[in-house]
Short mmCIF file of C-alpha atoms in Angstrom, two decimals:
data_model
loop_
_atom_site.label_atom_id
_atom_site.label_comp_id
_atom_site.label_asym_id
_atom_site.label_seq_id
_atom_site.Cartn_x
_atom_site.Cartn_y
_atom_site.Cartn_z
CA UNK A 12 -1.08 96.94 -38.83
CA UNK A 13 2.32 98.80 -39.38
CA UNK A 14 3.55 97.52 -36.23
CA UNK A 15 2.70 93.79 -37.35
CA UNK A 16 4.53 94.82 -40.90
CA UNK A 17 7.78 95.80 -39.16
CA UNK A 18 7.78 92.66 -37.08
CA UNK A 19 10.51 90.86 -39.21
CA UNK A 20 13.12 89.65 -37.01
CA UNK A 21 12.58 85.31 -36.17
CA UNK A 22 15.01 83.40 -33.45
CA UNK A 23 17.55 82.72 -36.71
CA UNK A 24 17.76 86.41 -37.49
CA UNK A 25 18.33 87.14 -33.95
CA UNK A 26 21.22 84.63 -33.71
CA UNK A 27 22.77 85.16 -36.86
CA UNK A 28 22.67 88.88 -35.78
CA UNK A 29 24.27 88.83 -33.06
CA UNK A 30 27.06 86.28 -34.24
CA UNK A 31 27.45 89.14 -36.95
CA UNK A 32 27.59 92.00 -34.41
CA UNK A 33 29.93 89.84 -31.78
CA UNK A 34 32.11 87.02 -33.60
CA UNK A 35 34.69 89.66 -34.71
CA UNK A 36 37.01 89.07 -37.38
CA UNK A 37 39.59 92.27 -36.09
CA UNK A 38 39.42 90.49 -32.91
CA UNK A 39 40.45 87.22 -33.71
CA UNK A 40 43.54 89.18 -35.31
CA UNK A 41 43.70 91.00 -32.14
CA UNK A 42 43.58 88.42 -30.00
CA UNK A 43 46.45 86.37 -32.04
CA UNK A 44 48.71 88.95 -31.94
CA UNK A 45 48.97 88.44 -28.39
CA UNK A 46 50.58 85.32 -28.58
CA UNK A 47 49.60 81.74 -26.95
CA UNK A 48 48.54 83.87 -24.06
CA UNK A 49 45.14 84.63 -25.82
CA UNK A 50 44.07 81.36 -25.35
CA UNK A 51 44.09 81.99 -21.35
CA UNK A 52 42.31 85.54 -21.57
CA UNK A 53 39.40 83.73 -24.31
CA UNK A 54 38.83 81.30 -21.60
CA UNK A 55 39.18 83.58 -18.47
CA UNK A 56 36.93 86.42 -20.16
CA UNK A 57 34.19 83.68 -22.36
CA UNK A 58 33.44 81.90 -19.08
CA UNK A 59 33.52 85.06 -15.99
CA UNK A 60 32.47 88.01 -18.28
CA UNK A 61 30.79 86.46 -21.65
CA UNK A 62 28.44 83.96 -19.26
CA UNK A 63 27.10 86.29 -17.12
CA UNK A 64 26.83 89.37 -19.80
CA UNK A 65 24.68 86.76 -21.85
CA UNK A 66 22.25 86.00 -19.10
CA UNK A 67 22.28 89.93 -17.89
CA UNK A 68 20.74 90.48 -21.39
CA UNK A 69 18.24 87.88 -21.93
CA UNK A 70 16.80 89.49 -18.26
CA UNK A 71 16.97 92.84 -19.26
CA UNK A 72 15.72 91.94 -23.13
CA UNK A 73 12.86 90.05 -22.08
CA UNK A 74 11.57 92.52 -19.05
CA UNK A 75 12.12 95.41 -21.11
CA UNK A 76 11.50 94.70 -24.70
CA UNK A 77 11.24 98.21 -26.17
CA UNK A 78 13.92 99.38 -29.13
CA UNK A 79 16.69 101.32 -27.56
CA UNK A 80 18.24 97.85 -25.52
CA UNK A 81 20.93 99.17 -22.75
CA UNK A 82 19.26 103.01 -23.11
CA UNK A 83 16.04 101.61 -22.72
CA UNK A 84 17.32 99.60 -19.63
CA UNK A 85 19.77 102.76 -18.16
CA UNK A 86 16.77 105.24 -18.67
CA UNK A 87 14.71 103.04 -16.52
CA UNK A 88 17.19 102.69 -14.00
CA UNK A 89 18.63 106.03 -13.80
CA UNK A 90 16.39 108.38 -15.69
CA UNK A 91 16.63 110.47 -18.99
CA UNK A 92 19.74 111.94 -18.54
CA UNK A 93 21.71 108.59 -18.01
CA UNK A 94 20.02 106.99 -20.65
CA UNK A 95 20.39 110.10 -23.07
CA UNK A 96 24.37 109.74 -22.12
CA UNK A 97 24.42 106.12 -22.76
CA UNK A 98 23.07 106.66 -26.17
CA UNK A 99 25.39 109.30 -26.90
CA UNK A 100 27.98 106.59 -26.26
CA UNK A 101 26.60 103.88 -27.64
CA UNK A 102 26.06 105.99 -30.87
CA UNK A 103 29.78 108.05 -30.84
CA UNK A 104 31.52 104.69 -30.21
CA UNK A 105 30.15 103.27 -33.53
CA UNK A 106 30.92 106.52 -35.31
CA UNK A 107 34.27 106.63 -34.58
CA UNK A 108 34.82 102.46 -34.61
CA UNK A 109 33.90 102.74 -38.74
CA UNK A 110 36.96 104.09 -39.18
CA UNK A 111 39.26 101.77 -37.49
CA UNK A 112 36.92 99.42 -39.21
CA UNK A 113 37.12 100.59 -42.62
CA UNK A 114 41.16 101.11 -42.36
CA UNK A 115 41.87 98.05 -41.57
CA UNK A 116 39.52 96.56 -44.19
CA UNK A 117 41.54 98.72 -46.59
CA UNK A 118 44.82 97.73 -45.46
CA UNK A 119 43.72 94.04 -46.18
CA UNK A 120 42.28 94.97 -49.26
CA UNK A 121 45.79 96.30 -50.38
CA UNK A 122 47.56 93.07 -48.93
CA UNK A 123 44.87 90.81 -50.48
CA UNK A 124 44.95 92.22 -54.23
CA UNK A 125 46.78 95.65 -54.35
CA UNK A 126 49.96 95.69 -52.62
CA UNK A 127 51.18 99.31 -52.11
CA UNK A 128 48.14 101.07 -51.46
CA UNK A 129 48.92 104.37 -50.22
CA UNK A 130 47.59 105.80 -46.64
CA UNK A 131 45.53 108.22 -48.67
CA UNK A 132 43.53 105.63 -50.66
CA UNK A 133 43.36 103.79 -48.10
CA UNK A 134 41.87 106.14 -46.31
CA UNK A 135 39.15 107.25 -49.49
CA UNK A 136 38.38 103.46 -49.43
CA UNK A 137 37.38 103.62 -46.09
CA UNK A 138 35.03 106.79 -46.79
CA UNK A 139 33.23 105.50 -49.89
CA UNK A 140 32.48 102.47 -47.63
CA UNK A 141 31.19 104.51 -44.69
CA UNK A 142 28.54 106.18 -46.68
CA UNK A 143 27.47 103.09 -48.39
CA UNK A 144 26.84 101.67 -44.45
CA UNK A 145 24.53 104.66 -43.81
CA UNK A 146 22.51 103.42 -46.78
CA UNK A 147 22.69 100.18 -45.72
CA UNK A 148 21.55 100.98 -42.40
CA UNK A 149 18.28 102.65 -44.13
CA UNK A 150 17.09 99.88 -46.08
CA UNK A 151 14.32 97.92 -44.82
CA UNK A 152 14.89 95.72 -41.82
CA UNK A 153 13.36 93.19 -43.88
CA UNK A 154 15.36 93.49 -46.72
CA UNK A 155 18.46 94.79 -44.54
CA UNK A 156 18.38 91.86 -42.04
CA UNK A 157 20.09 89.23 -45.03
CA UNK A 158 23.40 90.97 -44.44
CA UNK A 159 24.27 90.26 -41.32
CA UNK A 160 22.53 86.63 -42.03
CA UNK A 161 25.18 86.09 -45.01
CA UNK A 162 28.41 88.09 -42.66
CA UNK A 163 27.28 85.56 -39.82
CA UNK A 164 27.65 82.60 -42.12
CA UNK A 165 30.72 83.30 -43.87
CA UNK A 166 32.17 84.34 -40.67
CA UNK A 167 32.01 80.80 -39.44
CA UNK A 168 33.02 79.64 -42.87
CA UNK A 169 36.31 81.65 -43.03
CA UNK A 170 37.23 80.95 -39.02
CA UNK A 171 36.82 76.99 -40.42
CA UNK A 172 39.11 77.47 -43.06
CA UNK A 173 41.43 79.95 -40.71
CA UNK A 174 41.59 76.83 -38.62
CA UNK A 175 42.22 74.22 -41.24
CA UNK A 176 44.87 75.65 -42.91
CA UNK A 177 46.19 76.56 -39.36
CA UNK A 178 46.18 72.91 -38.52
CA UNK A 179 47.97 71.91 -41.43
CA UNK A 180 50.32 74.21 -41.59
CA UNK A 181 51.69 73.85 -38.49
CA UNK A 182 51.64 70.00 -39.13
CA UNK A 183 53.81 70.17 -41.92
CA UNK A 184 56.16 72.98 -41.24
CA UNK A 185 55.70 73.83 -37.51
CA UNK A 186 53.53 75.80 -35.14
CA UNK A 187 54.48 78.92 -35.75
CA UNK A 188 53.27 79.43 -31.66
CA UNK A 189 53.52 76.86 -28.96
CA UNK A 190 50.38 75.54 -27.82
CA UNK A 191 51.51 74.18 -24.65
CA UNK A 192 49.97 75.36 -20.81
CA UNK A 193 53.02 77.43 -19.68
CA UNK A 194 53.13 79.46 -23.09
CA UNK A 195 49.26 80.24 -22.35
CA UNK A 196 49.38 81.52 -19.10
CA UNK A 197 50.63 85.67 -18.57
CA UNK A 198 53.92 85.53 -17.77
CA UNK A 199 54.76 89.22 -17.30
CA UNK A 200 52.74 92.35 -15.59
CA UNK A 201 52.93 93.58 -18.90
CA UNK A 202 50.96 90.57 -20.36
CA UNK A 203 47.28 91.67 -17.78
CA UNK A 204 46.94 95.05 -20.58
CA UNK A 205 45.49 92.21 -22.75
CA UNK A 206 42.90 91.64 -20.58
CA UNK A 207 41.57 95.25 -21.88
CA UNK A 208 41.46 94.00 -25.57
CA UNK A 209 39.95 90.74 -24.73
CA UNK A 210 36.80 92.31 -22.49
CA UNK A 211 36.04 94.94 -25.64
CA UNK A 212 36.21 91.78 -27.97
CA UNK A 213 33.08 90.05 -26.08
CA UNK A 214 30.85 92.57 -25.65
CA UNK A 215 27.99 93.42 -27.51
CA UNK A 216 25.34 90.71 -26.60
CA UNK A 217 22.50 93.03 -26.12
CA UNK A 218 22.94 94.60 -29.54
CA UNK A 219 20.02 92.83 -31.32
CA UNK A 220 17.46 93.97 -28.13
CA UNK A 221 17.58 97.48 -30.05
CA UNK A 222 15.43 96.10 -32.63
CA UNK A 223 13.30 94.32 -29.85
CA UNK A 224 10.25 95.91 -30.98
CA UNK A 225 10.73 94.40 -35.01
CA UNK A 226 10.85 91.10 -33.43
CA UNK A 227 7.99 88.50 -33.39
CA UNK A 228 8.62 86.70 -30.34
CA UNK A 229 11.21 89.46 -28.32
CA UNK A 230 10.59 87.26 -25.10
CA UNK A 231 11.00 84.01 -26.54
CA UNK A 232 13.62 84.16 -28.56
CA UNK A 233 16.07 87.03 -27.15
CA UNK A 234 17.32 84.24 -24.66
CA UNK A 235 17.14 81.66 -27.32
CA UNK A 236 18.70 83.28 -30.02
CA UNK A 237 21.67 84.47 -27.12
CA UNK A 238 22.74 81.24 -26.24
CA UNK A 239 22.78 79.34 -29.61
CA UNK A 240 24.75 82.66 -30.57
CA UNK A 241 27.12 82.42 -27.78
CA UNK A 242 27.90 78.99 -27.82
CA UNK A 243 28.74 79.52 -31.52
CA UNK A 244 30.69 83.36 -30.87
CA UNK A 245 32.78 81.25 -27.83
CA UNK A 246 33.59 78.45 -29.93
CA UNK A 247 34.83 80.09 -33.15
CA UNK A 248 36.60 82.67 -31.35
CA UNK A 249 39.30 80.16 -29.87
CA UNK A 250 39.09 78.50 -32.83
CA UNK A 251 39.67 81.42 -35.19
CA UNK A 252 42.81 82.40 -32.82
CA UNK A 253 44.07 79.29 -32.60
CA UNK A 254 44.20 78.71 -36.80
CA UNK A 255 46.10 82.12 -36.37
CA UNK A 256 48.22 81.44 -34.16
CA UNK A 257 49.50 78.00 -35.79
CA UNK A 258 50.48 80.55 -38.65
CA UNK A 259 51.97 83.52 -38.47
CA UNK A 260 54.76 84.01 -34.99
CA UNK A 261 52.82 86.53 -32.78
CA UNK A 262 56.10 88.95 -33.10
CA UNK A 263 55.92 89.43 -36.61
CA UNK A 264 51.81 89.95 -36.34
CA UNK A 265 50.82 93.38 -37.93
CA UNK A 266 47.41 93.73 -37.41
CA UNK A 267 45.78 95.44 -40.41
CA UNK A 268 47.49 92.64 -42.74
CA UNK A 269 47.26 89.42 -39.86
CA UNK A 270 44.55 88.11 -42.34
CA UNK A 271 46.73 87.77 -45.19
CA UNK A 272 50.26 86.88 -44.14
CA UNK A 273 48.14 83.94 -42.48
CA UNK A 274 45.91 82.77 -45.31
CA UNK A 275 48.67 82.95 -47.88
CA UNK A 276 51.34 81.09 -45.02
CA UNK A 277 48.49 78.67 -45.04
CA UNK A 278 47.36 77.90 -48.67
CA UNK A 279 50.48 79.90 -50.73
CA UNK A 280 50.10 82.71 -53.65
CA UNK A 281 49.64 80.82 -56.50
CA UNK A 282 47.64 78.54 -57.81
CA UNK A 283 44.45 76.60 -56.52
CA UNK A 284 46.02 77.79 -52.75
CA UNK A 285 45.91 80.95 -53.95
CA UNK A 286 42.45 81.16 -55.13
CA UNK A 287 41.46 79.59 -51.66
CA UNK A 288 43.35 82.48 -49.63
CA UNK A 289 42.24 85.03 -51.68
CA UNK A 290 38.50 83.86 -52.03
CA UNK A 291 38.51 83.40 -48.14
CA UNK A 292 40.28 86.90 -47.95
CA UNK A 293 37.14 88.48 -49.78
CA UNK A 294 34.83 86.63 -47.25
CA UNK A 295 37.02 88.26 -44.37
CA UNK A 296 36.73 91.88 -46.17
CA UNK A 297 33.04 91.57 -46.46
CA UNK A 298 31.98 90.30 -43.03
CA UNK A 299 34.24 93.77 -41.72
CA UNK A 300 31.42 95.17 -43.72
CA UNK A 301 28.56 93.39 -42.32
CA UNK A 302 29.64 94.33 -38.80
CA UNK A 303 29.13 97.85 -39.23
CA UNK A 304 26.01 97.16 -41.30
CA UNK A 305 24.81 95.44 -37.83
CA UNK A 306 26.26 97.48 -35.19
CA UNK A 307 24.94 100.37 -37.15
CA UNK A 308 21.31 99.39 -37.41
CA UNK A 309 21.54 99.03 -33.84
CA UNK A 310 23.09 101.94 -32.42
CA UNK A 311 21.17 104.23 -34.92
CA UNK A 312 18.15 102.94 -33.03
CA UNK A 313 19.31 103.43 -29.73
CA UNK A 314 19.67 107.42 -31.25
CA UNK A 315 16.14 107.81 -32.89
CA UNK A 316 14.51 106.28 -29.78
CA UNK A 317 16.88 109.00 -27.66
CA UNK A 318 15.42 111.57 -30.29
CA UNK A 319 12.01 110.86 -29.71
CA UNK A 320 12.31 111.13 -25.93
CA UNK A 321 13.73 114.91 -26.86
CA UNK A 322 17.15 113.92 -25.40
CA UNK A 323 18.84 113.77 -28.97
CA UNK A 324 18.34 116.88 -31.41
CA UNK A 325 15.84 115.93 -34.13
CA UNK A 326 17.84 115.30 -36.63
CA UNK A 327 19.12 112.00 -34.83
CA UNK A 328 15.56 110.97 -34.97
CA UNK A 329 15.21 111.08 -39.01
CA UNK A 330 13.65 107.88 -40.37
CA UNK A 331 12.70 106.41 -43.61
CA UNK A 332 9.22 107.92 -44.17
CA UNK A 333 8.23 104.29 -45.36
CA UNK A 334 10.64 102.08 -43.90
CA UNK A 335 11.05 103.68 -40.89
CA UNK A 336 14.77 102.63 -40.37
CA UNK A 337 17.18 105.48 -39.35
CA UNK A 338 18.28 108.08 -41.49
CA UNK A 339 19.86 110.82 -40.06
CA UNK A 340 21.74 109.16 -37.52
CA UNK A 341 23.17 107.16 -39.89
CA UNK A 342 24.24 109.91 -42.05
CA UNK A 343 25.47 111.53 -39.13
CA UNK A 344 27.63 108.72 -38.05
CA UNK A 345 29.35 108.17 -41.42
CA UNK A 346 29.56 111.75 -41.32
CA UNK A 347 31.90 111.49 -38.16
CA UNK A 348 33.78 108.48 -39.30
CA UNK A 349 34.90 110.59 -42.48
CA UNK A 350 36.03 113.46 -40.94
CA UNK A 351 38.31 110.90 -38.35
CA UNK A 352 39.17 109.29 -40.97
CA UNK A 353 40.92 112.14 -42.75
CA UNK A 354 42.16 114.07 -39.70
CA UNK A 355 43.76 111.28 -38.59
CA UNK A 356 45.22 110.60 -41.90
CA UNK A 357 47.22 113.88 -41.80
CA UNK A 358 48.83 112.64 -38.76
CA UNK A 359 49.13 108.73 -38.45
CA UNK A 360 52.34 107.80 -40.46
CA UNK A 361 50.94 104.00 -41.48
CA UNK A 362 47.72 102.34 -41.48
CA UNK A 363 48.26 100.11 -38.45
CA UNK A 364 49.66 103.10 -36.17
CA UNK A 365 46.04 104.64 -37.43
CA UNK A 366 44.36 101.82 -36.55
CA UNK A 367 45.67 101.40 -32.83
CA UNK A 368 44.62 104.74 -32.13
CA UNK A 369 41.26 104.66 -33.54
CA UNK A 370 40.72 101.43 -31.99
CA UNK A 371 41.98 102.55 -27.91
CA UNK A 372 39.49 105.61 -28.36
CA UNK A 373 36.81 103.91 -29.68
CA UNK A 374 37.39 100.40 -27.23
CA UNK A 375 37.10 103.08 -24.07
CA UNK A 376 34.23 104.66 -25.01
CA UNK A 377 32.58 101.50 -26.29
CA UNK A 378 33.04 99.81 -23.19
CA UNK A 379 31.36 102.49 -20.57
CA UNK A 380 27.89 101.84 -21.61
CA UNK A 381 28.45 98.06 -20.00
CA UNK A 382 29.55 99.69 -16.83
CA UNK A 383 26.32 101.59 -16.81
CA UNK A 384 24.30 98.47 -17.98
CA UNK A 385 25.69 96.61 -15.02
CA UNK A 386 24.42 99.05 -12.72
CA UNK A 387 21.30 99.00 -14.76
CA UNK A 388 21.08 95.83 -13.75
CA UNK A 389 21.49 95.43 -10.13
CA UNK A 390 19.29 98.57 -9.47
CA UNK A 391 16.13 96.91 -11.68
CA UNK A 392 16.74 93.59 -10.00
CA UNK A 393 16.44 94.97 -6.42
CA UNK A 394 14.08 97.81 -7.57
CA UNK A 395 11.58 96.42 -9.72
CA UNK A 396 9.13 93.89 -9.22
CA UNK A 397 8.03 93.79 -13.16
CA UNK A 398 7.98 89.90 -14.11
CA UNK A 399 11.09 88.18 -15.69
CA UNK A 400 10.41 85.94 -18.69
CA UNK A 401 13.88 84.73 -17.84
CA UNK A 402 16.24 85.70 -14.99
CA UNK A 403 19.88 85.26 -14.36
CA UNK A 404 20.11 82.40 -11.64
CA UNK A 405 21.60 82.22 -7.77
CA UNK A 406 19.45 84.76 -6.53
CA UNK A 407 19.19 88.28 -6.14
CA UNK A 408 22.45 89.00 -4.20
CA UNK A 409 24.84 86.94 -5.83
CA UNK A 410 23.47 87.77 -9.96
CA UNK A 411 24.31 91.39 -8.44
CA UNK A 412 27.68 90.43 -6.97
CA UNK A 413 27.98 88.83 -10.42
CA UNK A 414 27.15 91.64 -12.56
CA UNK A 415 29.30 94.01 -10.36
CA UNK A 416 32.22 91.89 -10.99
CA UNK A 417 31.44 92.29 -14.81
CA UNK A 418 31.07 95.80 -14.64
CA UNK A 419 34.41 96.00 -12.57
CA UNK A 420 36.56 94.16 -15.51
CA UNK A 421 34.60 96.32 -17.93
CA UNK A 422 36.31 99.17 -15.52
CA UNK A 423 39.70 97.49 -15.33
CA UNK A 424 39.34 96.73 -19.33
CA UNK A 425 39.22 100.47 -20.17
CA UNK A 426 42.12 101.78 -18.07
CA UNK A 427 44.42 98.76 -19.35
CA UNK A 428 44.08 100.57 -22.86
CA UNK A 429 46.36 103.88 -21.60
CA UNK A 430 48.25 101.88 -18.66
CA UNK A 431 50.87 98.92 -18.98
CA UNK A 432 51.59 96.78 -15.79
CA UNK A 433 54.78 97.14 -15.22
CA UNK A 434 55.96 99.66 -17.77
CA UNK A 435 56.22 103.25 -17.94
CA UNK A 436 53.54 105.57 -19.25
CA UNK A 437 53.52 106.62 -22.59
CA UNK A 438 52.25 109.64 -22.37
CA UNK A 439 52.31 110.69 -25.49
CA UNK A 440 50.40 107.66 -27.09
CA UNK A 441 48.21 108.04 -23.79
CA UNK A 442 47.45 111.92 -24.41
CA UNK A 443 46.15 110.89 -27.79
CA UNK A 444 43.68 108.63 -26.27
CA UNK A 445 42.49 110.79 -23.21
CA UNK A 446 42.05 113.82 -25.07
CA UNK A 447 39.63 111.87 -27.88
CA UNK A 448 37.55 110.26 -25.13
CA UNK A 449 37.29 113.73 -23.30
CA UNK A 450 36.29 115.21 -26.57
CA UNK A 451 33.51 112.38 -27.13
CA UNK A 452 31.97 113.36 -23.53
CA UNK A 453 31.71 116.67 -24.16
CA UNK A 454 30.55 116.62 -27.61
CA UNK A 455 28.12 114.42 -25.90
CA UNK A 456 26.69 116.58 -23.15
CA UNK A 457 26.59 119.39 -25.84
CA UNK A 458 23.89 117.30 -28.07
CA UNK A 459 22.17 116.13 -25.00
CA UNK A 460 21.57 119.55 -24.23
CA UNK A 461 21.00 120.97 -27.85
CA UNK A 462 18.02 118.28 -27.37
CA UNK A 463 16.74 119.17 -24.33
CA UNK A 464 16.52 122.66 -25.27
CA UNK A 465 14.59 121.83 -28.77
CA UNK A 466 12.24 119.67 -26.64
CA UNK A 467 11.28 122.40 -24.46
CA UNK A 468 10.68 124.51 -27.18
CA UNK A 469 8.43 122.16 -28.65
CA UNK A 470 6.77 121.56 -25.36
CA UNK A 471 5.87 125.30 -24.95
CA UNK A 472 4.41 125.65 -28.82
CA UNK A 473 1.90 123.14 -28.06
CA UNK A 474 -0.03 124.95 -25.31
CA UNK A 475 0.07 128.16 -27.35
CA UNK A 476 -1.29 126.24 -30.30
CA UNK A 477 -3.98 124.93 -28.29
CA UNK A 478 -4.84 128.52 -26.84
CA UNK A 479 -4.55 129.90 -30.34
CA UNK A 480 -7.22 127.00 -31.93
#
């Protein structure tokens, strides 16, 4: 009966979730302050990565419809010790993406309505909103599901307006990019390292398959709910960029304020315009929210099911006694995110030099769970004979030949965030990055084993309680 209770989750949930997890908001401003050549890399990654990502998920979600998604589907392919290590990253890269988050939602916070925000209160913003996501993240999915519902929505209702004003902007006092086919295409060695930002910015498609087991119809509607979502992430994405890009010159682009010099470029300061860009600003600010709200819920459950396999320390397996949402992992990660959060602080200079940091670390680690997920696959699909609700098409060699070639960019996508075609190495900048990744994989080995060691423990009290009774 409990198990019927936490079945919550319909086909609109699941779509709406996952345009909430995947339609990102920092990655439309990412993507624009590339230039006109974004509009190549959207439709180079949306159509050779995105597609076949989509499909690989609706396979794996539907033949393996347990909570956990990609450590669910690693574990089965690789055993415990691959999956435990995919959780660990699946977790850590959430932990330590809140902060990037949660500074750049207080840089636009400061550029929306209090210009002059210091780093530091910045920086206490972003903290006060990390442990309000861990509480989030323990509600009831029920209850808890509405706010990536409402992010999803006024997602698409800001990227409408990004593109409206966009439009008309650039009608009356010029594009502020060209839009023509030679400005799209990479010009310059130097222009491939956006290929790295543009594979992190469309992954995430199996993110609702960790809450597989609170859905009413996982086989049915995992594959429906991914492509109404990804017809609707591929769309707004270009469109989101390109209401950018009509905007603001891709030169003058600071990230952590895109938002703003845009809407206000757009619709102006003062009056009715004003109210517009500052309304649509607030939308902006609270769907940064309702991304780590979603990612959250999911990667928290990817950790309690790694708990309960004794691969995790128990207190990654904490749940709501009633609810049964995570707890402690949720605490833990906005536990993480603070501490980044401030250590960084004492040694970024501005918000946006903070920002790129956090996000290269995060964006590496974040990305080698889809390498291992694309291994996943192709061992299942030649290994297993289990049925497939739905399959990814052309047969078995060339769906393997096409998630290899995924799991390749995926590859290419995380060393483009440390190395430049063409340019030297910045090795300090570099150093940085290496040295936080390295840090996250062997933090990560030392909880897999704290786990492993408490599970034996428990293992061995159970026969002498027996013998005892």
């Amino acid at each position: 009966m409990e198990d019927n209770k936490n079945k919550v989750l319909r086909c609109r949930d699941v779509t709406l979730y996952t345009v909430s997890a995947m339609l990102f908001m920092d990655q439309i401003a990412l993507a624009a302050s590339l230039g006109s050549s974004s509009l190549f890399w959207w439709a180079y990654v949306l159509i050779l990565l995105f597609l076949p990502m989509a499909m690989m998920t609706s396979e794996l979600g539907t033949t393996y419809p347990s909570n956990g998604g990609v450590y669910h589907w690693v574990r089965s392919a690789f055993g415990f010790r691959w999956g435990a290590r995919v959780s660990w990253l699946y977790w850590i890269n959430n932990a330590l993406w809140m902060p990037s988050v949660y500074i750049l939602f207080a840089s636009m916070f400061s550029a929306f309505y209090f210009p002059g925000m210091g780093l530091w209160s910045e920086i206490l913003l972003g903290c006060s909103l990390a442990l309000v996501t861990s509480l989030c993240t323990s509600l009831s999915l029920r209850i808890g599901k509405w706010l990536p519902n409402i992010g999803a929505v006024l997602k698409l209702i800001s990227v409408l307006v990004l593109l409206f004003g966009g439009l008309r902007y650039g009608i009356q006092e010029g594009f502020a990019n060209p839009f023509t086919f030679e400005a799209a295409l990479p010009s310059s060695p130097a222009a491939i390292a956006a290929l790295g930002v543009m594979v992190y910015g469309i992954m995430g498609t199996e993110l609702a398959c960790c809450s597989a087991a609170e859905m009413i119809h996982p086989r049915r509607d995992i594959p429906r709910a991914i492509l109404a979502s990804g017809l609707l992430i591929a769309t707004f994405n270009v469109l989101g960029t390109i209401g950018v890009l009509a905007a603001v010159p891709a030169d003058q682009a600071d990230v952590t304020t895109l938002f703003a010099e845009s809407l206000f470029n757009m619709y102006g300061r003062d009056g009715l315009g004003g109210l517009v860009a500052n309304l649509v600003g607030g939308f902006v600010l609270f769907t940064f929210f309702t991304n780590m709200v979603t990612w959250s819920m999911g990667t928290n459950r990817a950790a309690v099911e790694a708990a309960k396999a004794g691969e995790f320390p128990d207190v990654f397996g904490i749940v709501h006694p009633r609810h049964g949402t995570p707890v402690g992992s949720a605490l833990l990660a906005s536990a993480v995110s603070i501490v980044v959060m401030v250590t960084y602080g004492l040694v970024a200079n501005t918000s946006e030099g903070l920002f790129w940091t956090l996000l290269s670390i995060f964006a590496m680690i974040f990305m080698i769970p889809y390498i291992l997920m694309s291994l996943a696959f192709i061992k299942l699909r030649l290994s297993s004979d289990r049925p497939r609700p739905f399959r990814l098409p052309l047969g078995n060699r060339l769906a393997c030949v096409w998630a290899a070639i995924v799991g390749l960019h995926v590859l290419a996508g995380i060393v483009l965030f440390v190395v430049t075609p063409g340019e030297p190495m910045d090795w300090d900048y570099a150093g940085k990055i290496i040295f936080g990744v390295l840090l996250a994989l062997v933090v990560g080995e030392m909880v897999i084993g704290v786990g492993r060691r408490q599970h034996k423990r428990r293992q061995s009290e159970v026969p002498e309680a027996i013998g005892a009774g």
